[in-house]
Amino acid sequence: FGHHEGLVLHLGHGGHGSHVRCVEAEVVDDEVVKLYETISYASSYYCGVNIYYTNDKVTSKDIDNKLAFNMALNAMINDGENSVDNPTNIKAEDMDKKIDSILGKDYEYTHGNYSECPAYPYNEETREYEFKGAECGGTCGPGIVKKIVKAVRLGDNLDIYVRVLFDKYDDKLSYYSDYDRTKLIDLNRDYYSSPIINDEDYFKGGLYKLRFEKENNNMIFVSSELVKD
């Protein structure tokens, strides 16, 4: 995808319109990558976050408080607000601000115990998440495979398009273009019969649009949905 620019006409009351600039962004743009990674990775979710890629539209309201907390915690570490090497307690108000910056001020969040590894139990008296240790780990088997293929800025909004290959293991690992695993993708295989995924193979996967909108100088996650292409 190259860099393209255009105008989209939005009609208001009485048919009067306003122009919104539509600009295709680079898929490696820092903001595009950061927004995608913020909702795709979370502490305690070692194999990534994949709730956005189903047959149904997913909105920020579909994200439970446990995932919201762990996304925010991971973002705090990545943004230098907390440290893996020297973790500190987290004030409730700081967690609220971080979650608001990711999911918006209308997201309903209730403080509680949402993280076992690293352990951050919530102390209601001090209104802090208290760090209690992080000796943990896990392994991940094959999972769905994703790749950002396009990003479009529409005014203050940003749409990130992601191709997804869905895994299924019967007698061998295979990938499908749909969530229900009914449309098999023909892939080359190596000596051990493991699928080889080349760049062009990603375009055989399902296409999803992740929508982010600007709110209080933050780009918040709004929704994810399957795109018919």
mmCIF file of the C-alpha atoms, coordinates in Angstrom:
data_MODEL
# 
_entry.id   MODEL 
# 
loop_
_atom_site.group_PDB 
_atom_site.id 
_atom_site.type_symbol 
_atom_site.label_atom_id 
_atom_site.label_alt_id 
_atom_site.label_comp_id 
_atom_site.label_asym_id 
_atom_site.label_entity_id 
_atom_site.label_seq_id 
_atom_site.pdbx_PDB_ins_code 
_atom_site.Cartn_x 
_atom_site.Cartn_y 
_atom_site.Cartn_z 
_atom_site.occupancy 
_atom_site.B_iso_or_equiv 
_atom_site.pdbx_formal_charge 
_atom_site.auth_seq_id 
_atom_site.auth_comp_id 
_atom_site.auth_asym_id 
_atom_site.auth_atom_id 
_atom_site.pdbx_PDB_model_num 
ATOM 1   C CA . PHE A 1 1   ? 0.000   0.000   0.000  1.00 0.00 ? 1   PHE A CA 1 
ATOM 2   C CA . GLY A 1 2   ? 1.325   3.412   -0.877 1.00 0.00 ? 2   GLY A CA 1 
ATOM 3   C CA . HIS A 1 3   ? 0.527   6.807   0.554  1.00 0.00 ? 3   HIS A CA 1 
ATOM 4   C CA . HIS A 1 4   ? -2.815  8.146   -0.633 1.00 0.00 ? 4   HIS A CA 1 
ATOM 5   C CA . GLU A 1 5   ? -4.790  11.210  0.314  1.00 0.00 ? 5   GLU A CA 1 
ATOM 6   C CA . GLY A 1 6   ? -8.341  12.316  -0.381 1.00 0.00 ? 6   GLY A CA 1 
ATOM 7   C CA . LEU A 1 7   ? -11.446 13.998  0.973  1.00 0.00 ? 7   LEU A CA 1 
ATOM 8   C CA . VAL A 1 8   ? -14.588 12.411  2.370  1.00 0.00 ? 8   VAL A CA 1 
ATOM 9   C CA . LEU A 1 9   ? -17.822 14.446  2.425  1.00 0.00 ? 9   LEU A CA 1 
ATOM 10  C CA . HIS A 1 10  ? -19.880 14.174  5.621  1.00 0.00 ? 10  HIS A CA 1 
ATOM 11  C CA . LEU A 1 11  ? -23.454 15.455  5.251  1.00 0.00 ? 11  LEU A CA 1 
ATOM 12  C CA . GLY A 1 12  ? -25.032 17.316  8.133  1.00 0.00 ? 12  GLY A CA 1 
ATOM 13  C CA . HIS A 1 13  ? -28.551 18.663  8.677  1.00 0.00 ? 13  HIS A CA 1 
ATOM 14  C CA . GLY A 1 14  ? -30.185 20.033  5.572  1.00 0.00 ? 14  GLY A CA 1 
ATOM 15  C CA . GLY A 1 15  ? -27.680 18.344  3.301  1.00 0.00 ? 15  GLY A CA 1 
ATOM 16  C CA . HIS A 1 16  ? -24.841 20.717  4.144  1.00 0.00 ? 16  HIS A CA 1 
ATOM 17  C CA . GLY A 1 17  ? -21.523 18.939  4.183  1.00 0.00 ? 17  GLY A CA 1 
ATOM 18  C CA . SER A 1 18  ? -18.101 19.256  5.727  1.00 0.00 ? 18  SER A CA 1 
ATOM 19  C CA . HIS A 1 19  ? -14.928 17.796  4.312  1.00 0.00 ? 19  HIS A CA 1 
ATOM 20  C CA . VAL A 1 20  ? -12.846 15.378  6.364  1.00 0.00 ? 20  VAL A CA 1 
ATOM 21  C CA . ARG A 1 21  ? -9.360  14.637  5.124  1.00 0.00 ? 21  ARG A CA 1 
ATOM 22  C CA . CYS A 1 22  ? -8.670  10.954  4.506  1.00 0.00 ? 22  CYS A CA 1 
ATOM 23  C CA . VAL A 1 23  ? -4.998  10.006  4.509  1.00 0.00 ? 23  VAL A CA 1 
ATOM 24  C CA . GLU A 1 24  ? -3.488  6.545   4.211  1.00 0.00 ? 24  GLU A CA 1 
ATOM 25  C CA . ALA A 1 25  ? -0.777  6.123   6.839  1.00 0.00 ? 25  ALA A CA 1 
ATOM 26  C CA . GLU A 1 26  ? 2.281   3.894   6.779  1.00 0.00 ? 26  GLU A CA 1 
ATOM 27  C CA . VAL A 1 27  ? 1.723   0.585   8.545  1.00 0.00 ? 27  VAL A CA 1 
ATOM 28  C CA . VAL A 1 28  ? 5.032   1.096   10.356 1.00 0.00 ? 28  VAL A CA 1 
ATOM 29  C CA . ASP A 1 29  ? 4.032   4.576   11.566 1.00 0.00 ? 29  ASP A CA 1 
ATOM 30  C CA . ASP A 1 30  ? 4.938   4.888   15.273 1.00 0.00 ? 30  ASP A CA 1 
ATOM 31  C CA . GLU A 1 31  ? 1.393   5.777   16.320 1.00 0.00 ? 31  GLU A CA 1 
ATOM 32  C CA . VAL A 1 32  ? -0.136  2.959   14.289 1.00 0.00 ? 32  VAL A CA 1 
ATOM 33  C CA . VAL A 1 33  ? 2.206   0.377   15.787 1.00 0.00 ? 33  VAL A CA 1 
ATOM 34  C CA . LYS A 1 34  ? 1.820   1.673   19.347 1.00 0.00 ? 34  LYS A CA 1 
ATOM 35  C CA . LEU A 1 35  ? -1.998  1.719   19.253 1.00 0.00 ? 35  LEU A CA 1 
ATOM 36  C CA . TYR A 1 36  ? -2.096  -1.780  17.793 1.00 0.00 ? 36  TYR A CA 1 
ATOM 37  C CA . GLU A 1 37  ? 0.363   -3.144  20.357 1.00 0.00 ? 37  GLU A CA 1 
ATOM 38  C CA . THR A 1 38  ? -1.386  -1.428  23.276 1.00 0.00 ? 38  THR A CA 1 
ATOM 39  C CA . ILE A 1 39  ? -4.580  -3.403  22.714 1.00 0.00 ? 39  ILE A CA 1 
ATOM 40  C CA . SER A 1 40  ? -2.823  -6.559  21.485 1.00 0.00 ? 40  SER A CA 1 
ATOM 41  C CA . TYR A 1 41  ? -0.603  -7.214  24.505 1.00 0.00 ? 41  TYR A CA 1 
ATOM 42  C CA . ALA A 1 42  ? -1.354  -7.327  28.209 1.00 0.00 ? 42  ALA A CA 1 
ATOM 43  C CA . SER A 1 43  ? 0.440   -8.447  31.341 1.00 0.00 ? 43  SER A CA 1 
ATOM 44  C CA . SER A 1 44  ? -0.674  -11.981 32.356 1.00 0.00 ? 44  SER A CA 1 
ATOM 45  C CA . TYR A 1 45  ? -1.832  -12.628 28.756 1.00 0.00 ? 45  TYR A CA 1 
ATOM 46  C CA . TYR A 1 46  ? 1.351   -14.279 27.496 1.00 0.00 ? 46  TYR A CA 1 
ATOM 47  C CA . CYS A 1 47  ? -0.067  -15.411 24.179 1.00 0.00 ? 47  CYS A CA 1 
ATOM 48  C CA . GLY A 1 48  ? -1.478  -12.051 23.168 1.00 0.00 ? 48  GLY A CA 1 
ATOM 49  C CA . VAL A 1 49  ? -5.005  -10.665 23.094 1.00 0.00 ? 49  VAL A CA 1 
ATOM 50  C CA . ASN A 1 50  ? -7.210  -11.928 20.280 1.00 0.00 ? 50  ASN A CA 1 
ATOM 51  C CA . ILE A 1 51  ? -10.782 -11.133 21.345 1.00 0.00 ? 51  ILE A CA 1 
ATOM 52  C CA . TYR A 1 52  ? -11.107 -8.627  18.499 1.00 0.00 ? 52  TYR A CA 1 
ATOM 53  C CA . TYR A 1 53  ? -11.105 -11.234 15.744 1.00 0.00 ? 53  TYR A CA 1 
ATOM 54  C CA . THR A 1 54  ? -14.456 -13.034 15.681 1.00 0.00 ? 54  THR A CA 1 
ATOM 55  C CA . ASN A 1 55  ? -17.598 -12.939 13.543 1.00 0.00 ? 55  ASN A CA 1 
ATOM 56  C CA . ASP A 1 56  ? -19.130 -10.235 15.719 1.00 0.00 ? 56  ASP A CA 1 
ATOM 57  C CA . LYS A 1 57  ? -18.298 -6.585  16.161 1.00 0.00 ? 57  LYS A CA 1 
ATOM 58  C CA . VAL A 1 58  ? -16.303 -5.998  19.338 1.00 0.00 ? 58  VAL A CA 1 
ATOM 59  C CA . THR A 1 59  ? -16.383 -2.665  21.162 1.00 0.00 ? 59  THR A CA 1 
ATOM 60  C CA . SER A 1 60  ? -14.470 -1.308  24.129 1.00 0.00 ? 60  SER A CA 1 
ATOM 61  C CA . LYS A 1 61  ? -17.450 -2.261  26.327 1.00 0.00 ? 61  LYS A CA 1 
ATOM 62  C CA . ASP A 1 62  ? -16.769 -5.925  25.515 1.00 0.00 ? 62  ASP A CA 1 
ATOM 63  C CA . ILE A 1 63  ? -13.367 -5.738  27.206 1.00 0.00 ? 63  ILE A CA 1 
ATOM 64  C CA . ASP A 1 64  ? -13.650 -6.958  30.783 1.00 0.00 ? 64  ASP A CA 1 
ATOM 65  C CA . ASN A 1 65  ? -11.967 -5.224  33.714 1.00 0.00 ? 65  ASN A CA 1 
ATOM 66  C CA . LYS A 1 66  ? -9.284  -7.885  34.060 1.00 0.00 ? 66  LYS A CA 1 
ATOM 67  C CA . LEU A 1 67  ? -8.101  -7.364  30.508 1.00 0.00 ? 67  LEU A CA 1 
ATOM 68  C CA . ALA A 1 68  ? -8.380  -3.584  30.843 1.00 0.00 ? 68  ALA A CA 1 
ATOM 69  C CA . PHE A 1 69  ? -6.170  -3.616  33.941 1.00 0.00 ? 69  PHE A CA 1 
ATOM 70  C CA . ASN A 1 70  ? -3.531  -5.825  32.339 1.00 0.00 ? 70  ASN A CA 1 
ATOM 71  C CA . MET A 1 71  ? -3.481  -3.792  29.126 1.00 0.00 ? 71  MET A CA 1 
ATOM 72  C CA . ALA A 1 72  ? -3.015  -0.636  31.169 1.00 0.00 ? 72  ALA A CA 1 
ATOM 73  C CA . LEU A 1 73  ? -0.284  -2.244  33.296 1.00 0.00 ? 73  LEU A CA 1 
ATOM 74  C CA . ASN A 1 74  ? 1.591   -3.375  30.190 1.00 0.00 ? 74  ASN A CA 1 
ATOM 75  C CA . ALA A 1 75  ? 1.237   0.113   28.677 1.00 0.00 ? 75  ALA A CA 1 
ATOM 76  C CA . MET A 1 76  ? 2.563   1.700   31.883 1.00 0.00 ? 76  MET A CA 1 
ATOM 77  C CA . ILE A 1 77  ? 5.676   -0.470  31.663 1.00 0.00 ? 77  ILE A CA 1 
ATOM 78  C CA . ASN A 1 78  ? 6.174   0.299   27.962 1.00 0.00 ? 78  ASN A CA 1 
ATOM 79  C CA . ASP A 1 79  ? 5.681   4.034   28.574 1.00 0.00 ? 79  ASP A CA 1 
ATOM 80  C CA . GLY A 1 80  ? 8.202   4.091   31.431 1.00 0.00 ? 80  GLY A CA 1 
ATOM 81  C CA . GLU A 1 81  ? 5.564   4.779   34.084 1.00 0.00 ? 81  GLU A CA 1 
ATOM 82  C CA . ASN A 1 82  ? 6.434   1.538   35.845 1.00 0.00 ? 82  ASN A CA 1 
ATOM 83  C CA . SER A 1 83  ? 9.370   -0.828  35.608 1.00 0.00 ? 83  SER A CA 1 
ATOM 84  C CA . VAL A 1 84  ? 9.848   -4.547  35.160 1.00 0.00 ? 84  VAL A CA 1 
ATOM 85  C CA . ASP A 1 85  ? 13.170  -4.401  37.010 1.00 0.00 ? 85  ASP A CA 1 
ATOM 86  C CA . ASN A 1 86  ? 11.972  -2.139  39.814 1.00 0.00 ? 86  ASN A CA 1 
ATOM 87  C CA . PRO A 1 87  ? 8.160   -2.318  39.949 1.00 0.00 ? 87  PRO A CA 1 
ATOM 88  C CA . THR A 1 88  ? 6.253   0.021   42.247 1.00 0.00 ? 88  THR A CA 1 
ATOM 89  C CA . ASN A 1 89  ? 2.757   0.282   43.650 1.00 0.00 ? 89  ASN A CA 1 
ATOM 90  C CA . ILE A 1 90  ? 0.176   1.902   41.402 1.00 0.00 ? 90  ILE A CA 1 
ATOM 91  C CA . LYS A 1 91  ? -2.287  4.510   42.627 1.00 0.00 ? 91  LYS A CA 1 
ATOM 92  C CA . ALA A 1 92  ? -5.918  3.918   41.736 1.00 0.00 ? 92  ALA A CA 1 
ATOM 93  C CA . GLU A 1 93  ? -6.162  7.346   40.099 1.00 0.00 ? 93  GLU A CA 1 
ATOM 94  C CA . ASP A 1 94  ? -3.156  6.573   37.885 1.00 0.00 ? 94  ASP A CA 1 
ATOM 95  C CA . MET A 1 95  ? -4.737  3.301   36.771 1.00 0.00 ? 95  MET A CA 1 
ATOM 96  C CA . ASP A 1 96  ? -7.977  5.150   36.026 1.00 0.00 ? 96  ASP A CA 1 
ATOM 97  C CA . LYS A 1 97  ? -6.131  7.677   33.864 1.00 0.00 ? 97  LYS A CA 1 
ATOM 98  C CA . LYS A 1 98  ? -4.277  4.964   31.951 1.00 0.00 ? 98  LYS A CA 1 
ATOM 99  C CA . ILE A 1 99  ? -7.413  2.963   31.251 1.00 0.00 ? 99  ILE A CA 1 
ATOM 100 C CA . ASP A 1 100 ? -9.208  6.146   30.169 1.00 0.00 ? 100 ASP A CA 1 
ATOM 101 C CA . SER A 1 101 ? -6.365  6.870   27.732 1.00 0.00 ? 101 SER A CA 1 
ATOM 102 C CA . ILE A 1 102 ? -6.796  3.423   26.141 1.00 0.00 ? 102 ILE A CA 1 
ATOM 103 C CA . LEU A 1 103 ? -10.541 2.733   26.319 1.00 0.00 ? 103 LEU A CA 1 
ATOM 104 C CA . GLY A 1 104 ? -12.060 6.181   26.871 1.00 0.00 ? 104 GLY A CA 1 
ATOM 105 C CA . LYS A 1 105 ? -13.650 8.037   29.757 1.00 0.00 ? 105 LYS A CA 1 
ATOM 106 C CA . ASP A 1 106 ? -16.972 6.206   29.320 1.00 0.00 ? 106 ASP A CA 1 
ATOM 107 C CA . TYR A 1 107 ? -15.438 2.783   29.946 1.00 0.00 ? 107 TYR A CA 1 
ATOM 108 C CA . GLU A 1 108 ? -16.780 1.384   33.233 1.00 0.00 ? 108 GLU A CA 1 
ATOM 109 C CA . TYR A 1 109 ? -13.975 0.168   35.455 1.00 0.00 ? 109 TYR A CA 1 
ATOM 110 C CA . THR A 1 110 ? -14.199 -1.061  39.053 1.00 0.00 ? 110 THR A CA 1 
ATOM 111 C CA . HIS A 1 111 ? -10.999 -1.445  41.066 1.00 0.00 ? 111 HIS A CA 1 
ATOM 112 C CA . GLY A 1 112 ? -10.246 -4.978  42.200 1.00 0.00 ? 112 GLY A CA 1 
ATOM 113 C CA . ASN A 1 113 ? -7.800  -7.890  41.983 1.00 0.00 ? 113 ASN A CA 1 
ATOM 114 C CA . TYR A 1 114 ? -7.150  -8.575  38.310 1.00 0.00 ? 114 TYR A CA 1 
ATOM 115 C CA . SER A 1 115 ? -3.525  -9.705  38.073 1.00 0.00 ? 115 SER A CA 1 
ATOM 116 C CA . GLU A 1 116 ? -1.892  -12.847 39.475 1.00 0.00 ? 116 GLU A CA 1 
ATOM 117 C CA . CYS A 1 117 ? 1.316   -12.666 37.492 1.00 0.00 ? 117 CYS A CA 1 
ATOM 118 C CA . PRO A 1 118 ? 2.682   -10.156 38.120 1.00 0.00 ? 118 PRO A CA 1 
ATOM 119 C CA . ALA A 1 119 ? 0.710   -9.969  41.354 1.00 0.00 ? 119 ALA A CA 1 
ATOM 120 C CA . TYR A 1 120 ? -0.859  -6.562  42.000 1.00 0.00 ? 120 TYR A CA 1 
ATOM 121 C CA . PRO A 1 121 ? -3.623  -7.037  44.600 1.00 0.00 ? 121 PRO A CA 1 
ATOM 122 C CA . TYR A 1 122 ? -5.756  -3.966  45.212 1.00 0.00 ? 122 TYR A CA 1 
ATOM 123 C CA . ASN A 1 123 ? -5.755  -2.365  48.679 1.00 0.00 ? 123 ASN A CA 1 
ATOM 124 C CA . GLU A 1 124 ? -9.033  -0.545  49.208 1.00 0.00 ? 124 GLU A CA 1 
ATOM 125 C CA . GLU A 1 125 ? -7.758  1.362   52.242 1.00 0.00 ? 125 GLU A CA 1 
ATOM 126 C CA . THR A 1 126 ? -4.722  2.880   50.532 1.00 0.00 ? 126 THR A CA 1 
ATOM 127 C CA . ARG A 1 127 ? -6.376  2.881   47.082 1.00 0.00 ? 127 ARG A CA 1 
ATOM 128 C CA . GLU A 1 128 ? -3.274  1.341   45.570 1.00 0.00 ? 128 GLU A CA 1 
ATOM 129 C CA . TYR A 1 129 ? -2.360  -1.744  43.601 1.00 0.00 ? 129 TYR A CA 1 
ATOM 130 C CA . GLU A 1 130 ? 0.469   -3.240  45.646 1.00 0.00 ? 130 GLU A CA 1 
ATOM 131 C CA . PHE A 1 131 ? 3.213   -5.124  43.843 1.00 0.00 ? 131 PHE A CA 1 
ATOM 132 C CA . LYS A 1 132 ? 3.690   -8.572  45.411 1.00 0.00 ? 132 LYS A CA 1 
ATOM 133 C CA . GLY A 1 133 ? 5.980   -10.418 43.005 1.00 0.00 ? 133 GLY A CA 1 
ATOM 134 C CA . ALA A 1 134 ? 6.426   -11.398 39.394 1.00 0.00 ? 134 ALA A CA 1 
ATOM 135 C CA . GLU A 1 135 ? 8.077   -14.821 39.226 1.00 0.00 ? 135 GLU A CA 1 
ATOM 136 C CA . CYS A 1 136 ? 5.938   -16.296 36.518 1.00 0.00 ? 136 CYS A CA 1 
ATOM 137 C CA . GLY A 1 137 ? 5.932   -17.347 32.935 1.00 0.00 ? 137 GLY A CA 1 
ATOM 138 C CA . GLY A 1 138 ? 4.207   -19.466 30.373 1.00 0.00 ? 138 GLY A CA 1 
ATOM 139 C CA . THR A 1 139 ? 4.454   -21.029 26.955 1.00 0.00 ? 139 THR A CA 1 
ATOM 140 C CA . CYS A 1 140 ? 2.295   -20.566 23.881 1.00 0.00 ? 140 CYS A CA 1 
ATOM 141 C CA . GLY A 1 141 ? 1.517   -23.089 21.218 1.00 0.00 ? 141 GLY A CA 1 
ATOM 142 C CA . PRO A 1 142 ? 0.423   -22.217 17.695 1.00 0.00 ? 142 PRO A CA 1 
ATOM 143 C CA . GLY A 1 143 ? -2.113  -19.429 17.568 1.00 0.00 ? 143 GLY A CA 1 
ATOM 144 C CA . ILE A 1 144 ? -3.768  -17.098 15.130 1.00 0.00 ? 144 ILE A CA 1 
ATOM 145 C CA . VAL A 1 145 ? -1.365  -15.104 12.977 1.00 0.00 ? 145 VAL A CA 1 
ATOM 146 C CA . LYS A 1 146 ? -1.886  -11.366 12.373 1.00 0.00 ? 146 LYS A CA 1 
ATOM 147 C CA . LYS A 1 147 ? -0.346  -8.630  10.257 1.00 0.00 ? 147 LYS A CA 1 
ATOM 148 C CA . ILE A 1 148 ? -1.166  -4.928  9.864  1.00 0.00 ? 148 ILE A CA 1 
ATOM 149 C CA . VAL A 1 149 ? -1.750  -4.349  6.151  1.00 0.00 ? 149 VAL A CA 1 
ATOM 150 C CA . LYS A 1 150 ? -3.218  -0.836  6.014  1.00 0.00 ? 150 LYS A CA 1 
ATOM 151 C CA . ALA A 1 151 ? -3.896  2.247   8.147  1.00 0.00 ? 151 ALA A CA 1 
ATOM 152 C CA . VAL A 1 152 ? -6.144  5.180   7.262  1.00 0.00 ? 152 VAL A CA 1 
ATOM 153 C CA . ARG A 1 153 ? -6.548  8.508   9.043  1.00 0.00 ? 153 ARG A CA 1 
ATOM 154 C CA . LEU A 1 154 ? -10.020 9.992   8.694  1.00 0.00 ? 154 LEU A CA 1 
ATOM 155 C CA . GLY A 1 155 ? -9.927  13.393  10.362 1.00 0.00 ? 155 GLY A CA 1 
ATOM 156 C CA . ASP A 1 156 ? -8.991  12.715  13.992 1.00 0.00 ? 156 ASP A CA 1 
ATOM 157 C CA . ASN A 1 157 ? -9.841  9.038   13.697 1.00 0.00 ? 157 ASN A CA 1 
ATOM 158 C CA . LEU A 1 158 ? -7.567  6.161   12.714 1.00 0.00 ? 158 LEU A CA 1 
ATOM 159 C CA . ASP A 1 159 ? -8.538  2.810   11.198 1.00 0.00 ? 159 ASP A CA 1 
ATOM 160 C CA . ILE A 1 160 ? -5.998  -0.009  11.331 1.00 0.00 ? 160 ILE A CA 1 
ATOM 161 C CA . TYR A 1 161 ? -6.635  -2.962  9.028  1.00 0.00 ? 161 TYR A CA 1 
ATOM 162 C CA . VAL A 1 162 ? -5.340  -6.360  10.120 1.00 0.00 ? 162 VAL A CA 1 
ATOM 163 C CA . ARG A 1 163 ? -5.219  -9.637  8.191  1.00 0.00 ? 163 ARG A CA 1 
ATOM 164 C CA . VAL A 1 164 ? -5.794  -12.707 10.358 1.00 0.00 ? 164 VAL A CA 1 
ATOM 165 C CA . LEU A 1 165 ? -5.041  -16.384 9.734  1.00 0.00 ? 165 LEU A CA 1 
ATOM 166 C CA . PHE A 1 166 ? -6.889  -18.681 12.128 1.00 0.00 ? 166 PHE A CA 1 
ATOM 167 C CA . ASP A 1 167 ? -5.123  -21.795 13.383 1.00 0.00 ? 167 ASP A CA 1 
ATOM 168 C CA . LYS A 1 168 ? -6.551  -25.267 13.789 1.00 0.00 ? 168 LYS A CA 1 
ATOM 169 C CA . TYR A 1 169 ? -4.784  -28.502 14.625 1.00 0.00 ? 169 TYR A CA 1 
ATOM 170 C CA . ASP A 1 170 ? -6.206  -31.811 13.499 1.00 0.00 ? 170 ASP A CA 1 
ATOM 171 C CA . ASP A 1 171 ? -3.584  -34.285 12.316 1.00 0.00 ? 171 ASP A CA 1 
ATOM 172 C CA . LYS A 1 172 ? -1.388  -31.272 11.486 1.00 0.00 ? 172 LYS A CA 1 
ATOM 173 C CA . LEU A 1 173 ? -1.416  -27.516 11.951 1.00 0.00 ? 173 LEU A CA 1 
ATOM 174 C CA . SER A 1 174 ? -3.421  -25.639 9.324  1.00 0.00 ? 174 SER A CA 1 
ATOM 175 C CA . TYR A 1 175 ? -4.687  -22.088 8.875  1.00 0.00 ? 175 TYR A CA 1 
ATOM 176 C CA . TYR A 1 176 ? -8.070  -20.786 7.812  1.00 0.00 ? 176 TYR A CA 1 
ATOM 177 C CA . SER A 1 177 ? -9.315  -17.451 6.550  1.00 0.00 ? 177 SER A CA 1 
ATOM 178 C CA . ASP A 1 178 ? -12.396 -17.373 8.799  1.00 0.00 ? 178 ASP A CA 1 
ATOM 179 C CA . TYR A 1 179 ? -13.067 -17.494 12.525 1.00 0.00 ? 179 TYR A CA 1 
ATOM 180 C CA . ASP A 1 180 ? -15.194 -20.659 12.176 1.00 0.00 ? 180 ASP A CA 1 
ATOM 181 C CA . ARG A 1 181 ? -12.279 -22.477 10.525 1.00 0.00 ? 181 ARG A CA 1 
ATOM 182 C CA . THR A 1 182 ? -14.204 -23.565 7.434  1.00 0.00 ? 182 THR A CA 1 
ATOM 183 C CA . LYS A 1 183 ? -12.139 -21.946 4.661  1.00 0.00 ? 183 LYS A CA 1 
ATOM 184 C CA . LEU A 1 184 ? -8.755  -23.644 4.496  1.00 0.00 ? 184 LEU A CA 1 
ATOM 185 C CA . ILE A 1 185 ? -5.809  -21.594 3.249  1.00 0.00 ? 185 ILE A CA 1 
ATOM 186 C CA . ASP A 1 186 ? -3.462  -23.408 0.888  1.00 0.00 ? 186 ASP A CA 1 
ATOM 187 C CA . LEU A 1 187 ? 0.075   -22.922 2.245  1.00 0.00 ? 187 LEU A CA 1 
ATOM 188 C CA . ASN A 1 188 ? 3.446   -24.400 1.434  1.00 0.00 ? 188 ASN A CA 1 
ATOM 189 C CA . ARG A 1 189 ? 4.896   -26.681 4.095  1.00 0.00 ? 189 ARG A CA 1 
ATOM 190 C CA . ASP A 1 190 ? 8.405   -27.413 5.269  1.00 0.00 ? 190 ASP A CA 1 
ATOM 191 C CA . TYR A 1 191 ? 10.128  -30.780 5.701  1.00 0.00 ? 191 TYR A CA 1 
ATOM 192 C CA . TYR A 1 192 ? 8.265   -31.346 8.982  1.00 0.00 ? 192 TYR A CA 1 
ATOM 193 C CA . SER A 1 193 ? 4.907   -30.462 7.358  1.00 0.00 ? 193 SER A CA 1 
ATOM 194 C CA . SER A 1 194 ? 4.672   -27.200 9.259  1.00 0.00 ? 194 SER A CA 1 
ATOM 195 C CA . PRO A 1 195 ? 2.997   -24.401 7.291  1.00 0.00 ? 195 PRO A CA 1 
ATOM 196 C CA . ILE A 1 196 ? 5.201   -21.697 5.803  1.00 0.00 ? 196 ILE A CA 1 
ATOM 197 C CA . ILE A 1 197 ? 3.560   -18.251 5.845  1.00 0.00 ? 197 ILE A CA 1 
ATOM 198 C CA . ASN A 1 198 ? 4.968   -15.788 3.327  1.00 0.00 ? 198 ASN A CA 1 
ATOM 199 C CA . ASP A 1 199 ? 4.055   -12.110 3.098  1.00 0.00 ? 199 ASP A CA 1 
ATOM 200 C CA . GLU A 1 200 ? 1.590   -12.702 0.278  1.00 0.00 ? 200 GLU A CA 1 
ATOM 201 C CA . ASP A 1 201 ? -0.145  -15.434 2.307  1.00 0.00 ? 201 ASP A CA 1 
ATOM 202 C CA . TYR A 1 202 ? -1.383  -12.900 4.852  1.00 0.00 ? 202 TYR A CA 1 
ATOM 203 C CA . PHE A 1 203 ? -3.703  -11.469 2.223  1.00 0.00 ? 203 PHE A CA 1 
ATOM 204 C CA . LYS A 1 204 ? -5.545  -14.800 2.157  1.00 0.00 ? 204 LYS A CA 1 
ATOM 205 C CA . GLY A 1 205 ? -6.663  -14.198 5.748  1.00 0.00 ? 205 GLY A CA 1 
ATOM 206 C CA . GLY A 1 206 ? -9.743  -12.452 7.098  1.00 0.00 ? 206 GLY A CA 1 
ATOM 207 C CA . LEU A 1 207 ? -9.654  -8.643  7.116  1.00 0.00 ? 207 LEU A CA 1 
ATOM 208 C CA . TYR A 1 208 ? -10.516 -6.747  10.288 1.00 0.00 ? 208 TYR A CA 1 
ATOM 209 C CA . LYS A 1 209 ? -10.806 -3.013  10.934 1.00 0.00 ? 209 LYS A CA 1 
ATOM 210 C CA . LEU A 1 210 ? -9.702  -1.629  14.290 1.00 0.00 ? 210 LEU A CA 1 
ATOM 211 C CA . ARG A 1 211 ? -11.189 1.829   14.885 1.00 0.00 ? 211 ARG A CA 1 
ATOM 212 C CA . PHE A 1 212 ? -9.515  4.413   17.144 1.00 0.00 ? 212 PHE A CA 1 
ATOM 213 C CA . GLU A 1 213 ? -10.965 7.850   17.869 1.00 0.00 ? 213 GLU A CA 1 
ATOM 214 C CA . LYS A 1 214 ? -9.475  10.956  19.422 1.00 0.00 ? 214 LYS A CA 1 
ATOM 215 C CA . GLU A 1 215 ? -10.690 11.862  22.916 1.00 0.00 ? 215 GLU A CA 1 
ATOM 216 C CA . ASN A 1 216 ? -8.970  14.361  25.230 1.00 0.00 ? 216 ASN A CA 1 
ATOM 217 C CA . ASN A 1 217 ? -5.743  14.166  23.194 1.00 0.00 ? 217 ASN A CA 1 
ATOM 218 C CA . ASN A 1 218 ? -5.778  10.367  23.449 1.00 0.00 ? 218 ASN A CA 1 
ATOM 219 C CA . MET A 1 219 ? -6.477  7.877   20.676 1.00 0.00 ? 219 MET A CA 1 
ATOM 220 C CA . ILE A 1 220 ? -8.879  5.404   22.269 1.00 0.00 ? 220 ILE A CA 1 
ATOM 221 C CA . PHE A 1 221 ? -9.955  1.978   21.039 1.00 0.00 ? 221 PHE A CA 1 
ATOM 222 C CA . VAL A 1 222 ? -13.569 2.024   19.855 1.00 0.00 ? 222 VAL A CA 1 
ATOM 223 C CA . SER A 1 223 ? -14.279 -1.174  17.939 1.00 0.00 ? 223 SER A CA 1 
ATOM 224 C CA . SER A 1 224 ? -13.113 -4.075  15.808 1.00 0.00 ? 224 SER A CA 1 
ATOM 225 C CA . GLU A 1 225 ? -15.120 -5.686  13.046 1.00 0.00 ? 225 GLU A CA 1 
ATOM 226 C CA . LEU A 1 226 ? -14.769 -8.066  10.159 1.00 0.00 ? 226 LEU A CA 1 
ATOM 227 C CA . VAL A 1 227 ? -14.580 -6.345  6.784  1.00 0.00 ? 227 VAL A CA 1 
ATOM 228 C CA . LYS A 1 228 ? -16.093 -7.973  3.702  1.00 0.00 ? 228 LYS A CA 1 
ATOM 229 C CA . ASP A 1 229 ? -13.520 -7.790  0.936  1.00 0.00 ? 229 ASP A CA 1 
# 
